[in-house]
Amino acid sequence: MSLVSAANLGLVGIGGPAPADPARRDPEELRALAETAGRELEGAPALEIARWAAETFGDRFCVTSSMADGVLAHLVSRVAPGVDVVFLDTGLHFPETLRVRDEVARRLPVNVRSIRPRMTVGQQDGQYGPRLFNRSPDDCCQLRKVEPLERALTGYDAWAAGLRRDESPTRATTPVVTFDARRGKVKVNPIATWTQRDVDAYISRYDIPVNELFSRGYGSIGCWPCTRRTKAGEDPRAGRWAMFEKTECGLHV
Ligand code: SF4
């Protein structure tokens, strides 16, 4: 196993259920919590980071997942069984991605919430013209990902994402806990320090659902119009929005 020990991978230790829903906190309190936790939890095992979030925020904490795999959902479910897992169903996902979502919902002790954009793809085509993703991917992501996420996060004080520092240069300094000032919430990245080998080890150890597109040359998986296979030597996210100067969808600003 590489940089992360078995303990850091969350391969040991099982937590109890999340506590009852704590009182809602104001953004300044959340900011202070995030700043302290970001310092204190840097270098902590992923399971401990998830446990801190589950115990601190209770039902006001959720997981987000692109359904590349079920690793983060599984990890958090070990300390917060029944946790909400938010999936942004853009209407433009590969069928393989939807299969992972369905498998996660069926096999893991989590509550998958599929959140749809306000407009169907057809309605968006009617209002903005067809294939907005080819002309203005930022606008398409705003309509189909960013706004739905902000709507989905209403009612939570903290959310977890599966960002990793080794995914691309733009993610190299990802903190394990930070304050998401745009949304006024705490953002938790429990597996920020994991490598791809760590993820693979966790998948193998726990038989986690994983998107079969990885075995067909994709290094990172998003909506089908904006995702291509990666070539040898490219970073895993090089196949995302490859025709544009765009590296992120806007969820993780
Ligand atoms: Fe649209 Fe592409 Fe963004 Fe998906 S990834 S919402 S298709 S621009």
XYZ file of C-alpha atoms and ligand atoms in Angstrom:
261
model
C 0.000 0.000 0.000
C 1.472 3.389 -0.927
C 1.522 6.697 0.917
C -1.469 5.956 3.053
C -1.408 3.303 5.721
C -4.178 0.791 6.236
C -5.463 2.943 9.073
C -5.486 6.032 6.884
C -7.428 4.144 4.262
C -10.101 3.498 6.810
C -9.487 -0.224 6.667
C -9.702 -0.493 10.431
C -12.261 0.709 12.930
C -16.015 0.870 12.698
C -17.996 3.810 13.990
C -21.497 4.010 15.385
C -24.490 5.790 13.897
C -24.498 9.545 13.416
C -25.886 11.525 16.354
C -29.270 13.179 16.312
C -29.625 16.266 14.165
C -27.716 19.069 15.876
C -28.836 22.667 15.842
C -28.212 24.667 12.725
C -25.069 26.790 12.890
C -24.538 30.190 11.327
C -21.913 30.636 8.579
C -19.366 32.301 10.839
C -19.523 29.406 13.268
C -19.169 27.004 10.350
C -16.186 28.935 9.023
C -14.434 28.752 12.408
C -15.164 25.032 12.701
C -13.808 24.396 9.208
C -10.631 26.377 9.757
C -9.824 24.589 13.007
C -10.661 21.162 11.645
C -8.704 21.822 8.461
C -5.585 22.364 10.547
C -6.146 19.609 13.079
C -7.275 16.893 10.654
C -4.568 17.370 8.026
C -2.829 14.001 7.912
C -5.612 12.212 9.816
C -6.996 8.933 8.470
C -9.881 9.334 6.050
C -12.258 7.497 8.345
C -11.437 9.895 11.192
C -12.151 12.885 8.970
C -15.483 11.365 7.993
C -16.236 10.541 11.614
C -15.526 14.111 12.701
C -17.975 15.401 10.084
C -20.666 12.852 10.968
C -20.387 13.542 14.699
C -20.212 17.313 14.290
C -23.038 17.758 11.816
C -25.260 14.685 12.190
C -28.112 14.765 9.684
C -26.908 18.131 8.432
C -24.010 16.377 6.688
C -24.228 14.702 3.291
C -21.964 13.052 0.746
C -21.813 14.018 -2.918
C -20.817 11.489 -5.537
C -20.226 11.520 -9.287
C -20.684 7.750 -9.157
C -17.261 7.093 -10.588
C -17.254 4.617 -7.721
C -18.865 4.074 -4.346
C -15.734 4.603 -2.250
C -16.674 7.816 -0.453
C -20.274 6.702 0.075
C -19.041 3.448 1.609
C -16.417 5.139 3.779
C -18.869 7.653 5.248
C -21.573 5.025 5.689
C -19.260 3.226 8.127
C -19.488 6.147 10.538
C -22.899 7.470 9.458
C -25.117 4.620 8.225
C -28.056 5.952 6.249
C -26.169 9.100 5.233
C -27.600 11.035 2.281
C -25.590 10.668 -0.932
C -26.330 13.405 -3.457
C -25.919 12.513 -7.128
C -26.395 15.207 -9.783
C -28.359 13.477 -12.506
C -27.595 15.835 -15.398
C -29.486 13.743 -17.948
C -26.210 13.409 -19.874
C -24.476 10.650 -17.944
C -23.116 7.440 -19.409
C -25.370 4.445 -18.718
C -22.430 2.910 -16.852
C -22.517 5.798 -14.365
C -26.211 5.320 -13.701
C -25.550 1.651 -13.091
C -23.030 2.547 -10.372
C -25.579 4.865 -8.787
C -28.174 2.109 -8.744
C -25.699 -0.390 -7.350
C -24.596 2.002 -4.591
C -28.238 2.529 -3.637
C -28.913 -1.208 -3.606
C -25.777 -2.452 -1.848
C -24.678 0.263 0.564
C -26.417 1.563 3.715
C -26.923 5.038 2.274
C -29.801 7.149 1.002
C -29.072 8.105 -2.615
C -30.726 11.353 -3.710
C -30.719 11.873 -7.496
C -31.045 15.591 -8.124
C -32.159 16.754 -11.559
C -31.728 20.147 -13.251
C -34.764 22.413 -13.459
C -34.906 21.784 -17.230
C -34.739 18.534 -19.132
C -32.103 18.360 -21.863
C -34.882 18.951 -24.414
C -36.165 22.024 -22.591
C -32.622 23.375 -22.346
C -32.127 22.796 -26.091
C -35.334 24.723 -26.724
C -34.283 27.689 -24.605
C -30.545 27.861 -25.316
C -30.158 25.906 -28.551
C -28.922 22.348 -29.003
C -25.622 21.106 -27.603
C -24.984 23.990 -25.256
C -22.113 21.885 -23.900
C -20.276 22.372 -27.224
C -20.732 26.137 -27.260
C -20.740 27.253 -23.660
C -19.896 24.436 -21.253
C -19.739 26.833 -18.305
C -23.382 27.753 -18.863
C -24.349 24.122 -19.352
C -22.580 23.136 -16.113
C -24.242 26.020 -14.299
C -27.676 24.826 -15.391
C -27.137 21.091 -15.002
C -24.703 20.837 -12.080
C -24.001 23.993 -10.120
C -27.558 25.206 -9.558
C -28.849 21.701 -8.776
C -26.058 21.185 -6.234
C -26.846 24.439 -4.491
C -30.505 23.440 -4.351
C -29.602 19.964 -3.114
C -27.379 21.294 -0.325
C -30.157 23.339 1.220
C -30.700 21.903 4.670
C -27.126 20.716 5.161
C -24.312 22.513 6.972
C -21.547 20.317 5.582
C -20.904 18.204 2.515
C -18.265 15.685 1.562
C -16.675 15.263 -1.845
C -14.225 12.722 -3.207
C -11.587 15.182 -4.464
C -8.004 13.913 -4.423
C -4.759 15.834 -4.683
C -3.260 13.424 -7.182
C -6.074 13.807 -9.723
C -4.697 16.918 -11.418
C -2.485 19.961 -10.761
C -5.621 22.016 -10.068
C -6.449 19.731 -7.133
C -2.929 19.413 -5.718
C -3.630 21.592 -2.668
C -7.112 20.297 -1.836
C -7.662 20.699 1.945
C -9.198 17.876 3.976
C -11.670 20.341 5.522
C -12.377 23.853 4.329
C -15.080 26.502 4.356
C -17.113 26.662 1.156
C -17.661 30.416 1.261
C -19.792 30.456 -1.860
C -22.392 28.244 -0.214
C -21.737 29.105 3.433
C -21.046 25.456 4.315
C -18.236 23.245 5.507
C -16.697 21.124 2.788
C -14.992 17.878 3.719
C -12.603 15.967 1.452
C -11.833 12.815 3.470
C -9.769 11.102 0.759
C -7.871 14.198 -0.407
C -4.506 12.588 0.367
C -5.258 9.228 -1.230
C -3.615 8.106 -4.441
C -5.248 6.080 -7.180
C -3.555 3.000 -5.715
C -5.197 3.716 -2.374
C -8.588 3.977 -4.047
C -7.986 0.735 -5.929
C -6.980 -0.996 -2.691
C -10.150 0.170 -0.947
C -12.332 -0.952 -3.865
C -10.718 -4.353 -3.827
C -10.884 -4.735 -0.044
C -14.585 -3.882 0.248
C -15.830 -4.936 -3.206
C -17.032 -1.419 -3.921
C -19.123 -0.649 -7.032
C -16.915 1.018 -9.657
C -17.626 2.488 -13.071
C -16.609 0.014 -15.765
C -15.492 2.887 -18.033
C -12.239 3.037 -16.061
C -11.313 -0.323 -17.547
C -11.987 1.092 -21.025
C -9.437 3.915 -20.915
C -11.258 6.703 -19.108
C -9.268 8.368 -16.323
C -12.131 10.496 -15.007
C -15.818 10.269 -15.787
C -18.354 13.041 -16.210
C -21.147 13.675 -18.703
C -20.652 11.799 -21.970
C -20.434 14.890 -24.250
C -17.517 16.302 -22.230
C -15.511 13.184 -21.439
C -12.990 11.349 -23.603
C -10.531 8.583 -22.913
C -7.147 9.635 -21.556
C -3.834 8.847 -23.217
C -0.695 7.404 -21.621
C 1.059 10.060 -19.538
C -1.946 12.372 -19.259
C -3.331 13.242 -15.854
C -6.602 11.470 -15.073
C -8.751 14.548 -15.660
C -7.204 15.425 -19.038
C -10.177 13.845 -20.775
C -12.675 16.257 -19.250
C -13.722 19.230 -21.452
C -10.671 18.460 -23.583
C -11.699 20.929 -26.314
C -11.948 23.831 -23.892
C -9.815 25.745 -21.404
C -11.951 24.240 -18.698
C -10.870 21.873 -15.968
C -13.684 22.020 -13.414
C -17.452 22.099 -13.662
C -17.845 24.828 -11.039
C -18.896 22.601 -8.144
C -15.517 22.791 -6.459
C -14.617 26.469 -6.593
Fe -23.070 20.099 -19.646
Fe -20.725 18.911 -20.112
Fe -21.116 20.284 -17.835
Fe -22.359 17.945 -18.254
S -20.135 18.296 -18.021
S -23.286 19.753 -17.408
S -22.772 18.050 -20.484
S -21.045 21.101 -19.964
